[in-house]
Amino acid sequence: MTDSRTTGSRATGSRTPDSTAPDSAASDAKAPDASRRSERSRRAIHAAALDLVAEVGYARTTVEGIAARAGVGKQTIYRWWPANSKAAVLMEAFLDLAERTAEAAGGDAGGEIPDTGDLAADLRQVLRATVDELADPAFDRTTRALTAEGVIDPALGAEFTAKLLEPQLQTCVRRIEAAQAAGDIDPDADPRIAVELLVGPLHHRWLHRTLPLTHAYADALVDHALRGLSPRK
């Protein structure tokens, strides 16, 4: 028995493509999803960059090492991050880590500080969380690496500030402004300076390792800062 759809092609020794043929359907079903493959590779590169910096430090981390740890070719990294690849990979990996950490905590990287009506308690919660983050090796070494590299590379430093630091600072500024509106902060106080009174000493102690970075220290910063920021009577 012959198939009328293919009789003509058999007679001439050729075959007409058949989009309904089983082998075509099977081929389509097995076709790889390039977007999923790329996302898996990107995640692997992020993880490799963070792990290597935590293990051996920024100076000894290389694009080749990141590629080998991630199981990709180094040309993949150069293709996705063409400029200053090592720092660019680390920057993206760190921003992604910060976002995922915030989401796991029930918020987002640029989310608002909860306003419970108790300014001191709200600020203590934020500063304690910052202490915990800076004590995490994945954050500590990466933040130090990006901070140091940002001094050498102003463009990278500006990107780090714009994408991570400034959004976090602005959430604190808005909480201070809300406290001013509620009468808890001197209306003449500059909200940005008020925030820097809180986070500046914290980062100074962390950066220079002058003394231990603890929850008790974070609480003391809040108490001292709010004492100076209270409305004048």
PDB file of N, CA, C and O in Angstrom, residues 16-81:
ATOM      1  N   THR A  16       9.380  15.071  -0.004  1.00  0.00           N
ATOM      2  CA  THR A  16       8.807  16.359   0.357  1.00  0.00           C
ATOM      3  C   THR A  16       8.743  16.471   1.870  1.00  0.00           C
ATOM      4  O   THR A  16       8.267  15.555   2.535  1.00  0.00           O
ATOM      5  N   PRO A  17       9.237  17.569   2.457  1.00  0.00           N
ATOM      6  CA  PRO A  17       9.205  17.723   3.917  1.00  0.00           C
ATOM      7  C   PRO A  17       7.784  17.625   4.432  1.00  0.00           C
ATOM      8  O   PRO A  17       6.855  18.149   3.821  1.00  0.00           O
ATOM      9  N   ASP A  18       7.609  16.937   5.546  1.00  0.00           N
ATOM     10  CA  ASP A  18       6.291  16.755   6.132  1.00  0.00           C
ATOM     11  C   ASP A  18       6.337  17.251   7.568  1.00  0.00           C
ATOM     12  O   ASP A  18       6.969  16.643   8.429  1.00  0.00           O
ATOM     13  N   SER A  19       5.688  18.396   7.832  1.00  0.00           N
ATOM     14  CA  SER A  19       5.762  19.014   9.159  1.00  0.00           C
ATOM     15  C   SER A  19       5.042  18.191  10.205  1.00  0.00           C
ATOM     16  O   SER A  19       5.217  18.403  11.402  1.00  0.00           O
ATOM     17  N   THR A  20       4.227  17.242   9.760  1.00  0.00           N
ATOM     18  CA  THR A  20       3.491  16.428  10.734  1.00  0.00           C
ATOM     19  C   THR A  20       4.175  15.106  11.015  1.00  0.00           C
ATOM     20  O   THR A  20       3.669  14.301  11.781  1.00  0.00           O
ATOM     21  N   ALA A  21       5.317  14.854  10.401  1.00  0.00           N
ATOM     22  CA  ALA A  21       6.000  13.582  10.585  1.00  0.00           C
ATOM     23  C   ALA A  21       6.452  13.434  12.028  1.00  0.00           C
ATOM     24  O   ALA A  21       6.864  14.395  12.665  1.00  0.00           O
ATOM     25  N   PRO A  22       6.426  12.206  12.561  1.00  0.00           N
ATOM     26  CA  PRO A  22       6.801  11.977  13.956  1.00  0.00           C
ATOM     27  C   PRO A  22       8.210  12.421  14.271  1.00  0.00           C
ATOM     28  O   PRO A  22       8.480  12.954  15.338  1.00  0.00           O
ATOM     29  N   ASP A  23       9.187  12.196  13.316  1.00  0.00           N
ATOM     30  CA  ASP A  23      10.564  12.561  13.624  1.00  0.00           C
ATOM     31  C   ASP A  23      10.706  14.067  13.762  1.00  0.00           C
ATOM     32  O   ASP A  23      11.510  14.568  14.537  1.00  0.00           O
ATOM     33  N   SER A  24       9.916  14.836  13.021  1.00  0.00           N
ATOM     34  CA  SER A  24       9.957  16.287  13.140  1.00  0.00           C
ATOM     35  C   SER A  24       9.435  16.721  14.491  1.00  0.00           C
ATOM     36  O   SER A  24       9.981  17.599  15.151  1.00  0.00           O
ATOM     37  N   ALA A  25       8.328  16.102  14.941  1.00  0.00           N
ATOM     38  CA  ALA A  25       7.743  16.448  16.229  1.00  0.00           C
ATOM     39  C   ALA A  25       8.707  16.110  17.361  1.00  0.00           C
ATOM     40  O   ALA A  25       8.868  16.866  18.317  1.00  0.00           O
ATOM     41  N   ALA A  26       9.351  14.952  17.232  1.00  0.00           N
ATOM     42  CA  ALA A  26      10.299  14.553  18.274  1.00  0.00           C
ATOM     43  C   ALA A  26      11.463  15.512  18.337  1.00  0.00           C
ATOM     44  O   ALA A  26      11.962  15.853  19.413  1.00  0.00           O
ATOM     45  N   SER A  27      11.917  15.970  17.150  1.00  0.00           N
ATOM     46  CA  SER A  27      13.033  16.917  17.107  1.00  0.00           C
ATOM     47  C   SER A  27      12.660  18.209  17.797  1.00  0.00           C
ATOM     48  O   SER A  27      13.439  18.773  18.561  1.00  0.00           O
ATOM     49  N   ASP A  28      11.417  18.690  17.516  1.00  0.00           N
ATOM     50  CA  ASP A  28      10.973  19.928  18.145  1.00  0.00           C
ATOM     51  C   ASP A  28      10.888  19.777  19.657  1.00  0.00           C
ATOM     52  O   ASP A  28      11.220  20.687  20.418  1.00  0.00           O
ATOM     53  N   ALA A  29      10.427  18.607  20.107  1.00  0.00           N
ATOM     54  CA  ALA A  29      10.263  18.396  21.539  1.00  0.00           C
ATOM     55  C   ALA A  29      11.595  18.384  22.260  1.00  0.00           C
ATOM     56  O   ALA A  29      11.691  18.749  23.427  1.00  0.00           O
ATOM     57  N   LYS A  30      12.644  17.962  21.555  1.00  0.00           N
ATOM     58  CA  LYS A  30      13.961  17.866  22.176  1.00  0.00           C
ATOM     59  C   LYS A  30      14.794  19.133  22.001  1.00  0.00           C
ATOM     60  O   LYS A  30      15.912  19.204  22.488  1.00  0.00           O
ATOM     61  N   ALA A  31      14.264  20.124  21.282  1.00  0.00           N
ATOM     62  CA  ALA A  31      15.037  21.349  21.047  1.00  0.00           C
ATOM     63  C   ALA A  31      15.335  22.042  22.365  1.00  0.00           C
ATOM     64  O   ALA A  31      14.445  22.216  23.197  1.00  0.00           O
ATOM     65  N   PRO A  32      16.591  22.436  22.620  1.00  0.00           N
ATOM     66  CA  PRO A  32      16.941  23.068  23.894  1.00  0.00           C
ATOM     67  C   PRO A  32      16.349  24.461  24.001  1.00  0.00           C
ATOM     68  O   PRO A  32      16.163  25.149  23.009  1.00  0.00           O
ATOM     69  N   ASP A  33      16.028  24.851  25.216  1.00  0.00           N
ATOM     70  CA  ASP A  33      15.529  26.201  25.487  1.00  0.00           C
ATOM     71  C   ASP A  33      16.735  27.080  25.764  1.00  0.00           C
ATOM     72  O   ASP A  33      17.328  27.033  26.846  1.00  0.00           O
ATOM     73  N   ALA A  34      17.122  27.887  24.787  1.00  0.00           N
ATOM     74  CA  ALA A  34      18.337  28.696  24.904  1.00  0.00           C
ATOM     75  C   ALA A  34      18.249  29.691  26.047  1.00  0.00           C
ATOM     76  O   ALA A  34      19.241  29.961  26.732  1.00  0.00           O
ATOM     77  N   SER A  35      17.054  30.244  26.278  1.00  0.00           N
ATOM     78  CA  SER A  35      16.925  31.249  27.337  1.00  0.00           C
ATOM     79  C   SER A  35      17.133  30.621  28.710  1.00  0.00           C
ATOM     80  O   SER A  35      17.788  31.203  29.577  1.00  0.00           O
ATOM     81  N   ARG A  36      16.594  29.399  28.894  1.00  0.00           N
ATOM     82  CA  ARG A  36      16.786  28.717  30.178  1.00  0.00           C
ATOM     83  C   ARG A  36      18.240  28.320  30.362  1.00  0.00           C
ATOM     84  O   ARG A  36      18.794  28.424  31.450  1.00  0.00           O
ATOM     85  N   ARG A  37      18.862  27.865  29.264  1.00  0.00           N
ATOM     86  CA  ARG A  37      20.263  27.482  29.338  1.00  0.00           C
ATOM     87  C   ARG A  37      21.130  28.682  29.688  1.00  0.00           C
ATOM     88  O   ARG A  37      22.028  28.610  30.527  1.00  0.00           O
ATOM     89  N   SER A  38      20.842  29.843  29.088  1.00  0.00           N
ATOM     90  CA  SER A  38      21.595  31.056  29.352  1.00  0.00           C
ATOM     91  C   SER A  38      21.408  31.515  30.784  1.00  0.00           C
ATOM     92  O   SER A  38      22.353  31.959  31.432  1.00  0.00           O
ATOM     93  N   GLU A  39      20.178  31.420  31.284  1.00  0.00           N
ATOM     94  CA  GLU A  39      19.916  31.844  32.662  1.00  0.00           C
ATOM     95  C   GLU A  39      20.634  30.932  33.647  1.00  0.00           C
ATOM     96  O   GLU A  39      21.196  31.411  34.639  1.00  0.00           O
ATOM     97  N   ARG A  40      20.653  29.627  33.374  1.00  0.00           N
ATOM     98  CA  ARG A  40      21.389  28.711  34.247  1.00  0.00           C
ATOM     99  C   ARG A  40      22.870  29.044  34.241  1.00  0.00           C
ATOM    100  O   ARG A  40      23.520  29.039  35.296  1.00  0.00           O
ATOM    101  N   SER A  41      23.407  29.344  33.063  1.00  0.00           N
ATOM    102  CA  SER A  41      24.822  29.695  32.971  1.00  0.00           C
ATOM    103  C   SER A  41      25.114  30.999  33.709  1.00  0.00           C
ATOM    104  O   SER A  41      26.119  31.116  34.412  1.00  0.00           O
ATOM    105  N   ARG A  42      24.224  31.964  33.557  1.00  0.00           N
ATOM    106  CA  ARG A  42      24.428  33.254  34.226  1.00  0.00           C
ATOM    107  C   ARG A  42      24.412  33.075  35.739  1.00  0.00           C
ATOM    108  O   ARG A  42      25.252  33.639  36.458  1.00  0.00           O
ATOM    109  N   ARG A  43      23.457  32.278  36.242  1.00  0.00           N
ATOM    110  CA  ARG A  43      23.389  32.021  37.681  1.00  0.00           C
ATOM    111  C   ARG A  43      24.657  31.311  38.160  1.00  0.00           C
ATOM    112  O   ARG A  43      25.173  31.599  39.250  1.00  0.00           O
ATOM    113  N   ALA A  44      25.132  30.376  37.351  1.00  0.00           N
ATOM    114  CA  ALA A  44      26.347  29.645  37.727  1.00  0.00           C
ATOM    115  C   ALA A  44      27.545  30.589  37.778  1.00  0.00           C
ATOM    116  O   ALA A  44      28.407  30.471  38.662  1.00  0.00           O
ATOM    117  N   ILE A  45      27.607  31.527  36.859  1.00  0.00           N
ATOM    118  CA  ILE A  45      28.701  32.501  36.835  1.00  0.00           C
ATOM    119  C   ILE A  45      28.614  33.409  38.052  1.00  0.00           C
ATOM    120  O   ILE A  45      29.628  33.709  38.698  1.00  0.00           O
ATOM    121  N   HIS A  46      27.409  33.864  38.383  1.00  0.00           N
ATOM    122  CA  HIS A  46      27.228  34.692  39.581  1.00  0.00           C
ATOM    123  C   HIS A  46      27.734  33.958  40.824  1.00  0.00           C
ATOM    124  O   HIS A  46      28.495  34.514  41.630  1.00  0.00           O
ATOM    125  N   ALA A  47      27.278  32.718  40.980  1.00  0.00           N
ATOM    126  CA  ALA A  47      27.655  31.942  42.161  1.00  0.00           C
ATOM    127  C   ALA A  47      29.160  31.711  42.204  1.00  0.00           C
ATOM    128  O   ALA A  47      29.790  31.807  43.271  1.00  0.00           O
ATOM    129  N   ALA A  48      29.756  31.426  41.052  1.00  0.00           N
ATOM    130  CA  ALA A  48      31.197  31.180  40.999  1.00  0.00           C
ATOM    131  C   ALA A  48      31.974  32.423  41.402  1.00  0.00           C
ATOM    132  O   ALA A  48      32.953  32.344  42.152  1.00  0.00           O
ATOM    133  N   ALA A  49      31.554  33.588  40.920  1.00  0.00           N
ATOM    134  CA  ALA A  49      32.245  34.841  41.251  1.00  0.00           C
ATOM    135  C   ALA A  49      32.175  35.115  42.748  1.00  0.00           C
ATOM    136  O   ALA A  49      33.188  35.445  43.386  1.00  0.00           O
ATOM    137  N   LEU A  50      30.997  34.972  43.326  1.00  0.00           N
ATOM    138  CA  LEU A  50      30.836  35.227  44.761  1.00  0.00           C
ATOM    139  C   LEU A  50      31.632  34.225  45.593  1.00  0.00           C
ATOM    140  O   LEU A  50      32.283  34.597  46.579  1.00  0.00           O
ATOM    141  N   ASP A  51      31.580  32.971  45.208  1.00  0.00           N
ATOM    142  CA  ASP A  51      32.297  31.935  45.958  1.00  0.00           C
ATOM    143  C   ASP A  51      33.804  32.166  45.912  1.00  0.00           C
ATOM    144  O   ASP A  51      34.498  32.051  46.939  1.00  0.00           O
ATOM    145  N   LEU A  52      34.330  32.470  44.733  1.00  0.00           N
ATOM    146  CA  LEU A  52      35.775  32.652  44.609  1.00  0.00           C
ATOM    147  C   LEU A  52      36.270  33.860  45.391  1.00  0.00           C
ATOM    148  O   LEU A  52      37.321  33.803  46.036  1.00  0.00           O
ATOM    149  N   VAL A  53      35.528  34.954  45.335  1.00  0.00           N
ATOM    150  CA  VAL A  53      35.944  36.137  46.099  1.00  0.00           C
ATOM    151  C   VAL A  53      35.936  35.833  47.597  1.00  0.00           C
ATOM    152  O   VAL A  53      36.831  36.247  48.335  1.00  0.00           O
ATOM    153  N   ALA A  54      34.924  35.093  48.051  1.00  0.00           N
ATOM    154  CA  ALA A  54      34.857  34.726  49.464  1.00  0.00           C
ATOM    155  C   ALA A  54      35.988  33.778  49.854  1.00  0.00           C
ATOM    156  O   ALA A  54      36.499  33.834  50.975  1.00  0.00           O
ATOM    157  N   GLU A  55      36.402  32.917  48.923  1.00  0.00           N
ATOM    158  CA  GLU A  55      37.421  31.907  49.233  1.00  0.00           C
ATOM    159  C   GLU A  55      38.849  32.428  49.101  1.00  0.00           C
ATOM    160  O   GLU A  55      39.691  32.162  49.962  1.00  0.00           O
ATOM    161  N   VAL A  56      39.131  33.141  48.024  1.00  0.00           N
ATOM    162  CA  VAL A  56      40.525  33.525  47.748  1.00  0.00           C
ATOM    163  C   VAL A  56      40.743  35.028  47.685  1.00  0.00           C
ATOM    164  O   VAL A  56      41.880  35.485  47.536  1.00  0.00           O
ATOM    165  N   GLY A  57      39.670  35.827  47.780  1.00  0.00           N
ATOM    166  CA  GLY A  57      39.821  37.272  47.706  1.00  0.00           C
ATOM    167  C   GLY A  57      39.697  37.783  46.280  1.00  0.00           C
ATOM    168  O   GLY A  57      39.817  37.032  45.310  1.00  0.00           O
ATOM    169  N   TYR A  58      39.468  39.082  46.165  1.00  0.00           N
ATOM    170  CA  TYR A  58      39.233  39.683  44.854  1.00  0.00           C
ATOM    171  C   TYR A  58      40.477  39.627  43.970  1.00  0.00           C
ATOM    172  O   TYR A  58      40.397  39.320  42.784  1.00  0.00           O
ATOM    173  N   ALA A  59      41.647  39.920  44.546  1.00  0.00           N
ATOM    174  CA  ALA A  59      42.873  40.007  43.741  1.00  0.00           C
ATOM    175  C   ALA A  59      43.194  38.684  43.053  1.00  0.00           C
ATOM    176  O   ALA A  59      43.703  38.673  41.934  1.00  0.00           O
ATOM    177  N   ARG A  60      42.904  37.567  43.718  1.00  0.00           N
ATOM    178  CA  ARG A  60      43.241  36.253  43.159  1.00  0.00           C
ATOM    179  C   ARG A  60      42.106  35.644  42.350  1.00  0.00           C
ATOM    180  O   ARG A  60      42.255  34.563  41.786  1.00  0.00           O
ATOM    181  N   THR A  61      40.979  36.332  42.311  1.00  0.00           N
ATOM    182  CA  THR A  61      39.861  35.861  41.476  1.00  0.00           C
ATOM    183  C   THR A  61      40.090  36.312  40.044  1.00  0.00           C
ATOM    184  O   THR A  61      40.423  37.469  39.791  1.00  0.00           O
ATOM    185  N   THR A  62      39.943  35.395  39.091  1.00  0.00           N
ATOM    186  CA  THR A  62      40.160  35.711  37.679  1.00  0.00           C
ATOM    187  C   THR A  62      38.946  35.299  36.852  1.00  0.00           C
ATOM    188  O   THR A  62      38.129  34.486  37.295  1.00  0.00           O
ATOM    189  N   VAL A  63      38.858  35.860  35.654  1.00  0.00           N
ATOM    190  CA  VAL A  63      37.791  35.466  34.739  1.00  0.00           C
ATOM    191  C   VAL A  63      37.910  33.993  34.412  1.00  0.00           C
ATOM    192  O   VAL A  63      36.908  33.263  34.349  1.00  0.00           O
ATOM    193  N   GLU A  64      39.140  33.528  34.236  1.00  0.00           N
ATOM    194  CA  GLU A  64      39.349  32.106  33.940  1.00  0.00           C
ATOM    195  C   GLU A  64      38.858  31.232  35.076  1.00  0.00           C
ATOM    196  O   GLU A  64      38.243  30.181  34.870  1.00  0.00           O
ATOM    197  N   GLY A  65      39.157  31.666  36.313  1.00  0.00           N
ATOM    198  CA  GLY A  65      38.719  30.904  37.474  1.00  0.00           C
ATOM    199  C   GLY A  65      37.211  30.877  37.608  1.00  0.00           C
ATOM    200  O   GLY A  65      36.624  29.850  37.945  1.00  0.00           O
ATOM    201  N   ILE A  66      36.579  32.022  37.349  1.00  0.00           N
ATOM    202  CA  ILE A  66      35.113  32.089  37.403  1.00  0.00           C
ATOM    203  C   ILE A  66      34.512  31.153  36.360  1.00  0.00           C
ATOM    204  O   ILE A  66      33.577  30.403  36.638  1.00  0.00           O
ATOM    205  N   ALA A  67      35.065  31.197  35.151  1.00  0.00           N
ATOM    206  CA  ALA A  67      34.549  30.355  34.072  1.00  0.00           C
ATOM    207  C   ALA A  67      34.698  28.874  34.414  1.00  0.00           C
ATOM    208  O   ALA A  67      33.772  28.078  34.213  1.00  0.00           O
ATOM    209  N   ALA A  68      35.858  28.504  34.930  1.00  0.00           N
ATOM    210  CA  ALA A  68      36.093  27.103  35.274  1.00  0.00           C
ATOM    211  C   ALA A  68      35.145  26.653  36.370  1.00  0.00           C
ATOM    212  O   ALA A  68      34.572  25.552  36.306  1.00  0.00           O
ATOM    213  N   ARG A  69      34.957  27.486  37.394  1.00  0.00           N
ATOM    214  CA  ARG A  69      34.059  27.119  38.496  1.00  0.00           C
ATOM    215  C   ARG A  69      32.614  27.013  38.012  1.00  0.00           C
ATOM    216  O   ARG A  69      31.860  26.155  38.475  1.00  0.00           O
ATOM    217  N   ALA A  70      32.233  27.885  37.073  1.00  0.00           N
ATOM    218  CA  ALA A  70      30.854  27.894  36.571  1.00  0.00           C
ATOM    219  C   ALA A  70      30.608  26.846  35.505  1.00  0.00           C
ATOM    220  O   ALA A  70      29.446  26.564  35.161  1.00  0.00           O
ATOM    221  N   GLY A  71      31.684  26.286  34.948  1.00  0.00           N
ATOM    222  CA  GLY A  71      31.517  25.290  33.897  1.00  0.00           C
ATOM    223  C   GLY A  71      31.159  25.889  32.556  1.00  0.00           C
ATOM    224  O   GLY A  71      30.436  25.274  31.766  1.00  0.00           O
ATOM    225  N   VAL A  72      31.666  27.097  32.279  1.00  0.00           N
ATOM    226  CA  VAL A  72      31.423  27.750  30.994  1.00  0.00           C
ATOM    227  C   VAL A  72      32.769  28.179  30.410  1.00  0.00           C
ATOM    228  O   VAL A  72      33.782  28.199  31.096  1.00  0.00           O
ATOM    229  N   GLY A  73      32.764  28.524  29.128  1.00  0.00           N
ATOM    230  CA  GLY A  73      33.969  29.046  28.509  1.00  0.00           C
ATOM    231  C   GLY A  73      34.168  30.504  28.894  1.00  0.00           C
ATOM    232  O   GLY A  73      33.196  31.243  29.077  1.00  0.00           O
ATOM    233  N   LYS A  74      35.414  30.927  29.034  1.00  0.00           N
ATOM    234  CA  LYS A  74      35.641  32.315  29.439  1.00  0.00           C
ATOM    235  C   LYS A  74      35.140  33.301  28.384  1.00  0.00           C
ATOM    236  O   LYS A  74      34.817  34.451  28.713  1.00  0.00           O
ATOM    237  N   GLN A  75      35.052  32.868  27.124  1.00  0.00           N
ATOM    238  CA  GLN A  75      34.517  33.750  26.090  1.00  0.00           C
ATOM    239  C   GLN A  75      33.048  34.077  26.354  1.00  0.00           C
ATOM    240  O   GLN A  75      32.563  35.132  25.939  1.00  0.00           O
ATOM    241  N   THR A  76      32.352  33.189  27.037  1.00  0.00           N
ATOM    242  CA  THR A  76      30.964  33.480  27.410  1.00  0.00           C
ATOM    243  C   THR A  76      30.919  34.681  28.329  1.00  0.00           C
ATOM    244  O   THR A  76      30.075  35.573  28.187  1.00  0.00           O
ATOM    245  N   ILE A  77      31.843  34.733  29.277  1.00  0.00           N
ATOM    246  CA  ILE A  77      31.900  35.867  30.209  1.00  0.00           C
ATOM    247  C   ILE A  77      32.275  37.137  29.472  1.00  0.00           C
ATOM    248  O   ILE A  77      31.662  38.197  29.674  1.00  0.00           O
ATOM    249  N   TYR A  78      33.269  37.057  28.593  1.00  0.00           N
ATOM    250  CA  TYR A  78      33.680  38.251  27.844  1.00  0.00           C
ATOM    251  C   TYR A  78      32.574  38.738  26.910  1.00  0.00           C
ATOM    252  O   TYR A  78      32.482  39.929  26.611  1.00  0.00           O
ATOM    253  N   ARG A  79      31.732  37.809  26.455  1.00  0.00           N
ATOM    254  CA  ARG A  79      30.639  38.199  25.562  1.00  0.00           C
ATOM    255  C   ARG A  79      29.523  38.900  26.336  1.00  0.00           C
ATOM    256  O   ARG A  79      28.943  39.864  25.866  1.00  0.00           O
ATOM    257  N   TRP A  80      29.229  38.418  27.546  1.00  0.00           N
ATOM    258  CA  TRP A  80      28.139  39.000  28.332  1.00  0.00           C
ATOM    259  C   TRP A  80      28.586  40.217  29.138  1.00  0.00           C
ATOM    260  O   TRP A  80      27.798  41.113  29.395  1.00  0.00           O
ATOM    261  N   TRP A  81      29.850  40.230  29.543  1.00  0.00           N
ATOM    262  CA  TRP A  81      30.384  41.364  30.307  1.00  0.00           C
ATOM    263  C   TRP A  81      31.675  41.825  29.637  1.00  0.00           C
ATOM    264  O   TRP A  81      32.779  41.537  30.120  1.00  0.00           O
TER     265      TRP A  81
END
